[in-house]
Amino acid sequence: MGPVRARFAPSPTGYLHIGGVRTALFNWLLVKRHGGQFILRIDDTDSERNKPEALQPILDGFRWLGIHWDEGPEVGGPVGPYFQSQRLEGYKEAAYRLVREGKAYPCLLSPDELKAEREAAEKSKRPYIHRGPGRTLAPDEAMKRVLENKLPVRLKVPEGKKIVLEDLIRGRVEWDADLLGDPVILRGDGRALYNFATVVDDAAMRITHVVRAAEHLSNTAVQLVAFEALGAALPRFAHVPVVNEPNSKKKLSKRDMAKFVTPDIKAKLMSLGHTAEQIAARDDLNPATVAFYKELGYLPEGLVNYLGRLGWSLDDHSEIIPIDQMTSNFSLERVNDSPASFDPDKLYWVAGEYMKSLPVEKKLEGCIPFLKRAGVWGENESPARLEQLRRVIVAAGDRLKLFSDILQYGLPILASQVTIDEKSFAKRVTKEGVPGHLAAFVEKMAALPDFETGTLEEALKAHATEKGFNPALLIHALRVSTTGIEVGAGVYDILSILGKDEAIQRIRVALAKAGQA
RNA sequence: GGCCCUGUCGUCUAGUGGCCUAGGACACAGCCCUUUCAAGGCUGCGACACGGGUUCGAAUCCCGUCAGGGUCACCA
């Protein structure tokens, strides 16, 4: 395969949709695999709906994911402009040219007449296939009428022909041209319709591969007619299946994704400073958008891997496929025909796999912003404090799957105030005999020559043996009294990271609390 | 409704006529490891939508049915 020119054409909606990214990714992968250009073309012809500031989140999303475009907004390119709102004249010219060549004609019927035709067809249960009376006008006359009366323009669909598409994913798809109505390509006011504008642009931009969502498959028939009329080289088409909601046959939509914000995720977002109202309303806090995953500290590499594997497979067993491997092996042939459900659980797992292999320095870098937002990290922390955080991250190990997980594993150690989970406290500290053991062991801890994990473990086990109780008793009590919770890194790690003074101080506070209880 | 697309474990998938009593992964359950939670190891649960053909043989080919989705706009 020669160089590929593929494009993704989002509308500036203010957010980057997860399903859209998946389609864009397939385009991008195809380009990376075969060489060529990935083009971003902004479909902003709907001026009421599109606001300029609504583009930025989309660009940000792609950049965060590492999906860079060779031509498009902010980078330019040889076949620009890359905003459809700036290409309006071209569509009009193209439509007029087709009228002059007798391949398109003015729509002579009023909206009411059109409506009546359609209703009559429906009533007699015949499919409505529009063939306008303007079809037979001589080109000169047709052009004159278009200009003088500001009439919409319709494309002539050829009669008695089969329209054939060799789709790279679907295979051969055929339509009977006689079952297709003549579509409007230009409104009365001179603005083009999507089906036409996209063809004009794909031709002008010399797109070789149109890789897009399956919902456009039916549109392809009239687009094929438009390409033919324009005399433009036909690109190859590949219609990728849509992404569905988790465990559902419904297309992934922003509106229905709120229910996938679990109480845990919600709590996390709230500790990052978002209110419940914001979580319910903001696009970037919605699981159908890319920004949501950035907000929660997913590694972009993980998201890309997950999305790339959604509907495409390398072989019968590969799940973690680094981007280089994906780009060098991607092929449209291995894209599935059927829709795929988005699975947040699997994405979480993939993200964790990537986090596992991330160097500690990078984890540090990624976690700090979250700690800052949670209010436990300042602008100029001391080297000692940084070292402490590093140790927290190392101790957390594989438990850290997302950067935001540092909130769960780091906060209890790093925060100056211990937040006690009462249930855990009652279960592990305020228990018969436990405060006594704890108090006794604190004295031993105070006398320890150092606070290394090995030293601590040895001391604790010796102490338990000496007093004749199960070390687990003290281990749990120590964990809860120093961090307030029952889960987390190894208790010796926690104590050691805290340091002798802080650890003992925390235990004394807990002891006082237990005494009062 | 017409036309078009799709249909393998709950989910993502492997499978292109015999390697399939259908493989892997996520999730789930149990066990092991273990101070908790993760991680890891082992085991389990669990699918070819249905009905006809073709064939010595079908998840794979054909037809039909059913189900889901898309599209039929002077929306994108």
XYZ file of C-alpha atoms (C1' of nucleotides) in Angstrom:
593
model
C 0.000 0.000 0.000
C 1.298 3.458 -0.918
C 1.189 6.540 1.279
C -2.102 7.013 3.020
C -3.974 10.229 3.524
C -6.659 9.694 6.126
C -8.758 12.163 7.973
C -10.853 12.622 11.046
C -13.491 15.324 10.908
C -14.887 16.213 14.307
C -17.405 18.894 15.061
C -16.272 21.307 17.759
C -18.553 20.068 20.485
C -16.466 21.041 23.487
C -15.298 17.557 24.326
C -13.560 14.590 22.744
C -15.834 11.577 22.630
C -14.327 8.197 23.416
C -15.951 6.598 20.366
C -14.668 9.373 18.142
C -11.152 8.909 19.421
C -11.336 5.243 18.610
C -12.252 6.048 15.020
C -9.543 8.704 14.852
C -7.049 6.235 16.288
C -7.782 3.708 13.547
C -7.176 6.428 10.972
C -3.967 7.417 12.671
C -2.765 3.832 13.004
C -3.391 3.228 9.334
C -1.289 6.263 8.476
C 1.500 5.233 10.825
C 1.466 1.738 9.431
C 1.734 2.698 5.783
C 3.214 6.178 5.919
C 1.363 9.289 4.872
C -0.611 12.012 6.579
C -3.248 12.077 9.253
C -5.467 15.073 8.724
C -7.731 16.801 11.170
C -10.531 18.647 9.468
C -12.947 20.623 11.571
C -16.551 20.259 10.662
C -17.830 23.564 11.962
C -20.479 24.371 9.382
C -23.246 24.337 11.954
C -22.554 27.833 13.210
C -25.319 27.909 15.800
C -23.986 24.885 17.556
C -20.278 25.360 17.187
C -18.331 27.820 19.233
C -14.652 28.537 18.655
C -13.663 27.623 22.217
C -15.293 24.237 21.738
C -12.376 23.104 19.588
C -9.634 23.329 22.176
C -10.727 20.372 24.324
C -10.634 18.199 21.227
C -7.145 19.279 20.259
C -5.987 18.915 23.867
C -7.424 15.428 24.021
C -5.595 14.258 20.932
C -2.329 15.784 22.079
C -2.638 14.167 25.488
C -3.135 10.808 23.831
C -0.161 11.342 21.551
C -2.323 11.226 18.441
C -0.711 14.008 16.470
C -2.054 15.298 13.191
C 0.099 16.121 10.202
C -2.302 18.649 8.763
C -5.059 20.618 10.398
C -5.732 23.283 13.008
C -2.657 24.997 14.444
C -0.303 23.103 12.142
C -1.709 24.035 8.743
C -0.911 22.078 5.605
C -0.901 22.251 1.819
C -4.615 21.719 1.198
C -6.094 24.029 3.799
C -8.010 25.699 5.226
C -8.910 22.823 7.514
C -12.091 24.391 8.804
C -15.135 23.631 6.732
C -16.625 26.983 7.656
C -13.812 28.510 5.599
C -14.427 26.291 2.597
C -18.045 27.201 1.934
C -17.327 28.916 -1.387
C -15.706 25.775 -2.690
C -18.783 23.679 -2.034
C -20.957 26.206 -3.766
C -18.639 26.339 -6.769
C -18.581 22.572 -6.991
C -22.362 22.345 -6.857
C -22.753 25.005 -9.534
C -20.258 23.216 -11.715
C -22.362 20.075 -11.483
C -25.437 22.047 -12.504
C -23.608 23.466 -15.496
C -22.497 19.991 -16.452
C -26.037 18.665 -16.172
C -25.202 16.449 -13.204
C -27.258 18.422 -10.729
C -30.384 20.521 -10.984
C -32.467 23.081 -9.109
C -35.217 21.833 -6.875
C -38.324 23.435 -8.295
C -40.685 22.165 -5.646
C -41.630 24.087 -2.542
C -41.144 22.521 0.860
C -44.892 22.007 1.068
C -45.048 20.249 -2.276
C -42.144 18.050 -1.208
C -43.888 17.200 1.981
C -47.075 16.316 0.137
C -45.172 14.019 -2.220
C -43.551 12.270 0.678
C -46.800 11.818 2.524
C -48.563 10.507 -0.536
C -45.844 7.922 -0.991
C -46.099 6.914 2.607
C -49.839 6.593 2.399
C -49.679 4.218 -0.542
C -46.855 2.374 1.205
C -44.459 3.037 -1.620
C -40.883 4.034 -0.784
C -40.387 7.743 -1.431
C -37.785 8.271 -4.087
C -37.483 11.855 -5.111
C -36.923 12.730 -8.762
C -37.511 16.431 -9.224
C -39.010 18.036 -12.306
C -35.881 20.192 -12.618
C -33.982 17.089 -13.655
C -34.780 17.566 -17.322
C -33.885 21.240 -17.499
C -31.125 22.167 -19.918
C -27.941 22.992 -17.989
C -27.982 26.673 -18.924
C -31.564 27.085 -17.908
C -30.959 25.103 -14.735
C -28.058 27.309 -13.753
C -30.042 30.411 -14.478
C -32.878 29.269 -12.262
C -30.580 28.363 -9.404
C -28.992 31.786 -9.421
C -32.125 33.816 -9.979
C -34.433 32.098 -7.561
C -31.922 30.950 -4.960
C -33.077 27.382 -5.339
C -31.631 24.369 -3.559
C -29.553 22.074 -5.744
C -30.119 18.375 -6.062
C -27.702 15.766 -7.322
C -28.895 13.534 -10.142
C -28.710 9.933 -9.096
C -28.133 7.815 -12.212
C -30.986 5.577 -13.265
C -30.928 1.831 -13.619
C -27.533 1.419 -12.022
C -26.037 -0.488 -9.171
C -23.870 1.439 -6.769
C -21.080 -0.754 -5.497
C -18.800 -0.183 -2.567
C -15.832 -2.378 -1.809
C -15.538 -1.613 1.879
C -12.244 -2.536 3.485
C -14.017 -3.851 6.562
C -17.495 -4.819 5.348
C -16.589 -6.242 1.987
C -18.854 -5.665 -0.978
C -21.957 -3.559 -0.342
C -24.452 -2.787 -3.099
C -27.328 -0.384 -3.554
C -29.881 -0.106 -6.295
C -29.578 3.493 -7.515
C -33.262 3.517 -8.408
C -34.045 3.245 -4.720
C -32.136 6.406 -3.913
C -33.784 9.813 -4.085
C -31.925 12.758 -5.594
C -30.336 14.351 -2.533
C -30.111 18.069 -1.894
C -26.457 19.056 -1.967
C -26.827 22.810 -1.652
C -29.422 24.713 0.326
C -31.354 27.625 -1.131
C -29.047 29.970 0.736
C -25.976 28.457 -0.867
C -24.705 26.396 2.073
C -23.698 22.850 1.290
C -25.050 19.781 3.010
C -22.797 17.409 4.876
C -22.928 14.590 2.344
C -21.686 16.908 -0.337
C -19.221 19.001 1.620
C -17.468 15.903 2.887
C -17.037 14.580 -0.638
C -15.774 17.888 -1.989
C -13.258 18.078 0.845
C -12.150 14.479 0.647
C -11.484 14.995 -3.037
C -9.753 18.361 -2.575
C -7.637 17.054 0.242
C -6.700 13.985 -1.768
C -7.923 11.647 0.944
C -7.037 8.074 0.027
C -8.799 6.294 2.885
C -12.043 7.244 4.501
C -12.136 5.406 7.800
C -15.253 6.371 9.690
C -18.050 5.119 11.911
C -20.464 2.544 10.520
C -23.365 4.956 10.881
C -22.092 6.588 7.691
C -22.326 3.418 5.661
C -25.759 4.223 4.252
C -24.627 7.743 3.365
C -21.842 6.305 1.301
C -24.186 5.484 -1.568
C -24.957 9.116 -2.342
C -21.386 10.108 -1.634
C -20.238 7.611 -4.227
C -22.592 9.249 -6.713
C -21.151 12.639 -5.775
C -17.569 11.469 -6.286
C -18.510 10.133 -9.672
C -20.272 13.357 -10.667
C -17.319 15.420 -9.522
C -15.004 13.220 -11.555
C -12.831 12.813 -8.467
C -10.644 9.850 -7.660
C -12.443 7.529 -5.323
C -10.885 6.939 -1.911
C -11.003 3.541 -0.266
C -13.661 3.263 2.423
C -13.636 1.440 5.739
C -16.619 1.589 8.041
C -15.681 0.760 11.587
C -18.311 -0.551 13.968
C -19.616 1.800 16.608
C -18.657 1.702 20.263
C -21.482 0.725 22.551
C -22.210 1.483 26.148
C -20.901 -1.062 28.681
C -22.930 -4.284 28.566
C -25.270 -2.773 26.070
C -26.240 -2.644 22.431
C -26.757 1.067 22.642
C -24.262 3.463 21.178
C -21.999 5.056 23.746
C -23.489 8.411 24.547
C -22.542 11.128 26.940
C -26.057 11.328 28.273
C -26.233 7.797 29.576
C -22.767 7.481 31.017
C -23.388 9.196 34.339
C -24.328 5.875 35.888
C -20.800 4.639 35.375
C -19.456 7.167 37.799
C -19.329 4.808 40.767
C -19.390 6.086 44.361
C -15.641 5.435 44.549
C -14.907 7.502 41.469
C -17.240 10.208 42.627
C -15.491 10.382 45.994
C -12.161 10.629 44.236
C -13.342 13.436 41.986
C -14.696 15.251 44.979
C -11.417 15.003 46.823
C -9.887 16.584 43.717
C -12.111 19.576 44.291
C -15.182 18.890 42.139
C -18.677 19.290 43.467
C -21.413 16.725 42.925
C -23.142 19.194 40.613
C -20.050 19.588 38.463
C -19.603 15.845 38.244
C -23.155 15.475 37.025
C -22.993 18.305 34.523
C -19.505 18.794 33.152
C -18.466 17.167 29.886
C -14.917 16.605 31.012
C -16.173 14.713 34.056
C -18.239 12.337 31.949
C -16.957 8.789 31.275
C -17.841 9.101 27.591
C -15.133 11.710 27.146
C -11.362 11.483 27.010
C -10.950 14.296 29.528
C -12.555 12.162 32.216
C -9.723 9.645 32.044
C -7.109 12.333 32.099
C -8.791 13.823 35.112
C -8.548 10.499 36.935
C -4.910 10.006 36.087
C -5.164 7.238 33.525
C -1.979 6.810 31.532
C -2.768 7.918 27.971
C -0.802 4.939 26.652
C -3.232 2.681 28.460
C -6.281 4.371 26.987
C -4.812 4.175 23.512
C -3.987 0.500 23.962
C -7.478 -0.248 25.231
C -9.202 1.677 22.463
C -6.983 0.133 19.833
C -7.922 -3.325 21.032
C -11.609 -2.452 21.040
C -12.740 -3.854 17.722
C -9.296 -4.746 16.516
C -6.970 -7.567 17.488
C -3.379 -8.362 16.752
C -3.676 -12.104 17.245
C -5.353 -14.613 19.531
C -3.664 -13.558 22.750
C -2.103 -10.076 22.777
C -3.722 -7.603 25.122
C -0.948 -5.233 26.073
C 0.270 -3.931 22.757
C 2.703 -1.011 22.961
C 2.067 1.707 20.438
C 5.073 0.825 18.270
C 3.860 -2.700 17.936
C 0.372 -1.489 17.187
C 1.482 0.892 14.468
C 3.687 -1.672 12.809
C 0.966 -4.336 12.777
C -2.292 -2.481 12.388
C -4.525 -3.535 9.586
C -8.107 -2.772 8.708
C -8.618 -6.407 7.812
C -8.419 -7.311 11.467
C -11.004 -4.780 12.507
C -14.209 -6.500 13.555
C -17.502 -6.070 11.734
C -19.670 -5.916 14.816
C -20.135 -3.220 17.452
C -18.042 -3.409 20.604
C -19.066 -2.484 24.123
C -16.845 -0.188 26.064
C -15.636 -1.962 29.224
C -14.403 0.352 31.999
C -13.113 -2.624 34.009
C -10.835 -3.783 31.277
C -9.623 -0.268 30.611
C -8.743 0.013 34.287
C -6.784 -3.211 34.088
C -4.901 -2.101 30.969
C -4.102 1.235 32.592
C -2.716 -0.662 35.582
C -0.502 -2.775 33.363
C 1.045 0.356 31.897
C 1.471 1.905 35.326
C 3.326 -1.179 36.541
C 6.080 -0.659 34.043
C 6.370 3.086 34.511
C 9.648 4.235 36.148
C 9.254 5.601 39.670
C 10.383 9.058 38.602
C 7.532 9.220 36.134
C 5.065 8.026 38.710
C 6.290 10.729 41.031
C 5.790 13.321 38.357
C 2.308 12.064 37.616
C 1.147 11.797 41.210
C 2.252 15.192 42.465
C -0.463 17.207 40.678
C -3.095 15.054 42.333
C -1.575 15.543 45.760
C -1.434 19.266 45.157
C -5.082 19.370 44.282
C -5.932 17.339 47.350
C -4.120 19.971 49.373
C -1.302 17.872 50.837
C 1.491 18.997 48.557
C 2.942 22.484 48.202
C 4.907 24.226 45.490
C 8.280 23.891 47.168
C 8.479 20.685 49.088
C 11.797 19.716 50.648
C 14.008 16.992 49.173
C 13.298 14.923 52.274
C 9.569 15.194 51.653
C 10.064 14.266 48.009
C 12.035 11.240 49.101
C 9.222 10.328 51.429
C 6.731 10.466 48.546
C 9.019 8.346 46.447
C 9.026 5.735 49.170
C 5.239 5.886 49.400
C 4.981 5.208 45.695
C 7.450 2.342 45.806
C 5.639 0.850 48.779
C 2.267 1.179 47.038
C 3.684 -0.847 44.148
C 1.111 -2.380 41.828
C -1.704 -0.987 43.905
C -1.166 2.241 42.029
C -2.986 1.850 38.721
C -3.961 5.442 38.119
C -2.131 8.523 39.288
C -5.195 9.455 41.284
C -4.765 6.237 43.264
C -2.089 8.113 45.163
C -5.007 9.707 46.968
C -5.938 6.355 48.418
C -2.435 5.136 49.207
C -0.556 8.354 49.813
C -2.965 10.629 51.594
C -3.149 8.525 54.778
C 0.615 8.763 55.111
C 1.297 12.234 53.737
C -1.565 14.185 55.291
C -0.720 15.892 58.566
C -3.989 14.800 60.120
C -4.933 11.106 60.286
C -8.513 10.493 59.262
C -9.725 7.543 61.286
C -12.195 5.079 59.848
C -14.252 4.364 62.967
C -15.331 0.918 61.935
C -11.780 -0.189 61.312
C -10.627 1.470 64.494
C -13.205 -0.390 66.558
C -12.325 -3.667 64.881
C -8.541 -3.434 65.100
C -7.626 -1.050 67.888
C -10.376 -0.727 70.470
C -10.312 -4.400 71.171
C -9.658 -6.377 74.299
C -5.961 -6.323 75.097
C -4.909 -4.519 71.938
C -4.325 -1.044 73.375
C -2.141 -2.639 76.046
C -0.010 -4.482 73.493
C 0.202 -1.357 71.397
C 1.323 0.762 74.317
C 3.964 -1.758 75.270
C 5.270 -2.017 71.731
C 5.505 1.736 71.343
C 8.094 1.731 74.110
C 10.096 -0.902 72.226
C 9.815 1.122 69.017
C 11.119 4.197 70.762
C 14.210 2.293 71.787
C 14.950 0.868 68.318
C 18.367 1.748 66.858
C 16.830 2.491 63.484
C 13.470 2.415 61.738
C 14.222 0.160 58.783
C 11.523 -2.295 57.724
C 13.691 -5.276 58.677
C 14.368 -3.920 62.126
C 10.708 -3.204 62.700
C 9.580 -6.613 61.555
C 12.112 -8.370 63.709
C 11.189 -6.310 66.747
C 7.494 -6.837 66.303
C 7.756 -10.572 65.838
C 10.044 -10.918 68.800
C 7.711 -8.862 70.896
C 4.677 -10.908 69.915
C 6.463 -14.161 70.607
C 7.659 -12.908 73.936
C 4.171 -11.852 74.982
C 2.573 -14.880 73.378
C 0.146 -13.392 70.869
C -0.282 -13.435 67.140
C 1.763 -10.714 65.394
C -1.224 -10.018 63.125
C -3.015 -8.504 66.082
C -0.422 -5.794 66.432
C 0.118 -5.406 62.718
C -3.508 -4.482 62.147
C -3.566 -2.220 65.167
C -0.459 -0.406 63.974
C -1.823 0.081 60.506
C -5.108 1.529 61.633
C -3.636 3.699 64.324
C -1.046 5.204 61.992
C -3.065 5.553 58.782
C -6.659 5.344 59.932
C -7.554 2.640 57.423
C -7.169 -1.103 56.989
C -5.847 -1.275 53.464
C -2.616 -0.137 51.923
C 1.050 -0.913 51.648
C 2.922 -3.184 54.046
C 2.788 -1.941 57.605
C 6.577 -1.958 58.067
C 6.884 0.186 54.989
C 4.329 2.578 56.379
C 6.032 2.866 59.766
C 9.431 3.278 58.208
C 8.237 5.970 55.815
C 6.511 7.827 58.609
C 9.696 7.758 60.663
C 10.067 7.067 64.327
C 8.790 10.359 65.708
C 5.736 10.668 63.504
C 4.784 7.008 63.857
C 5.012 7.039 67.624
C 3.176 10.317 67.810
C 0.302 8.921 65.717
C 0.081 5.785 67.805
C -0.033 7.801 71.015
C -2.927 9.858 69.620
C -4.730 6.651 68.686
C -4.053 5.204 72.107
C -5.557 8.254 73.749
C -8.605 7.888 71.541
C -8.902 4.208 72.392
C -8.664 5.005 76.069
C -11.568 7.386 75.848
C -13.649 5.014 73.796
C -42.057 0.529 6.504
C -37.933 0.401 2.205
C -32.773 -0.174 1.831
C -28.136 -1.373 4.263
C -25.047 -3.463 8.207
C -24.290 -6.875 12.310
C -25.107 -11.490 15.444
C -18.888 -16.758 19.265
C -18.681 -16.826 27.069
C -21.621 -10.893 31.055
C -17.666 -7.927 28.121
C -13.263 -7.604 24.454
C -11.773 -11.236 21.160
C -9.256 -15.989 18.405
C -11.449 -18.829 14.692
C -11.554 -17.989 6.962
C -14.546 -26.452 6.279
C -11.391 -31.161 9.770
C -5.971 -28.660 14.612
C -12.722 -26.826 18.175
C -15.541 -32.107 23.551
C -14.434 -23.693 20.560
C -8.515 -20.877 22.598
C -6.942 -16.186 25.206
C -8.109 -11.636 28.097
C -11.256 -8.564 31.521
C -14.925 -9.357 35.135
C -16.861 -12.948 38.664
C -16.240 -17.303 42.349
C -12.954 -20.583 45.077
C -8.114 -22.064 46.680
C -2.757 -20.999 47.425
C 0.736 -17.106 48.921
C 0.038 -13.371 52.771
C -0.348 -8.617 58.315
C -4.635 -5.851 55.004
C -5.388 -4.485 50.052
C -3.091 -5.107 45.480
C 0.184 -8.255 42.569
C 1.254 -13.387 41.434
C -0.037 -18.825 40.946
C -3.826 -22.587 40.359
C -8.929 -24.042 39.608
C -13.844 -23.038 38.322
C -18.143 -20.548 35.968
C -19.268 -19.252 31.089
C -20.588 -18.616 24.132
C -20.950 -20.419 18.248
C -29.075 -16.364 18.112
C -32.616 -20.086 15.897
C -34.195 -23.383 11.806
C -33.171 -25.608 7.320
C -29.706 -27.015 3.608
C -24.545 -28.059 1.038
C -20.646 -31.549 2.639
C -17.785 -37.642 4.661
C -17.349 -33.327 8.055
C -19.706 -26.551 9.547
C -18.817 -21.521 14.476
C -16.805 -21.285 9.496
C -20.404 -21.857 2.910
C -25.890 -21.058 1.181
C -31.141 -19.919 2.342
C -34.788 -18.447 5.759
C -36.353 -16.698 10.612
C -35.495 -13.845 14.781
C -32.897 -10.039 17.278
C -29.991 -5.559 17.455
C -28.170 -1.265 14.903
C -27.790 2.378 10.941
C -30.046 5.251 7.152
C -34.013 7.223 4.377
C -33.817 15.903 6.091
C -32.710 22.452 2.592
C -28.783 17.803 10.555
C -23.688 16.431 11.080
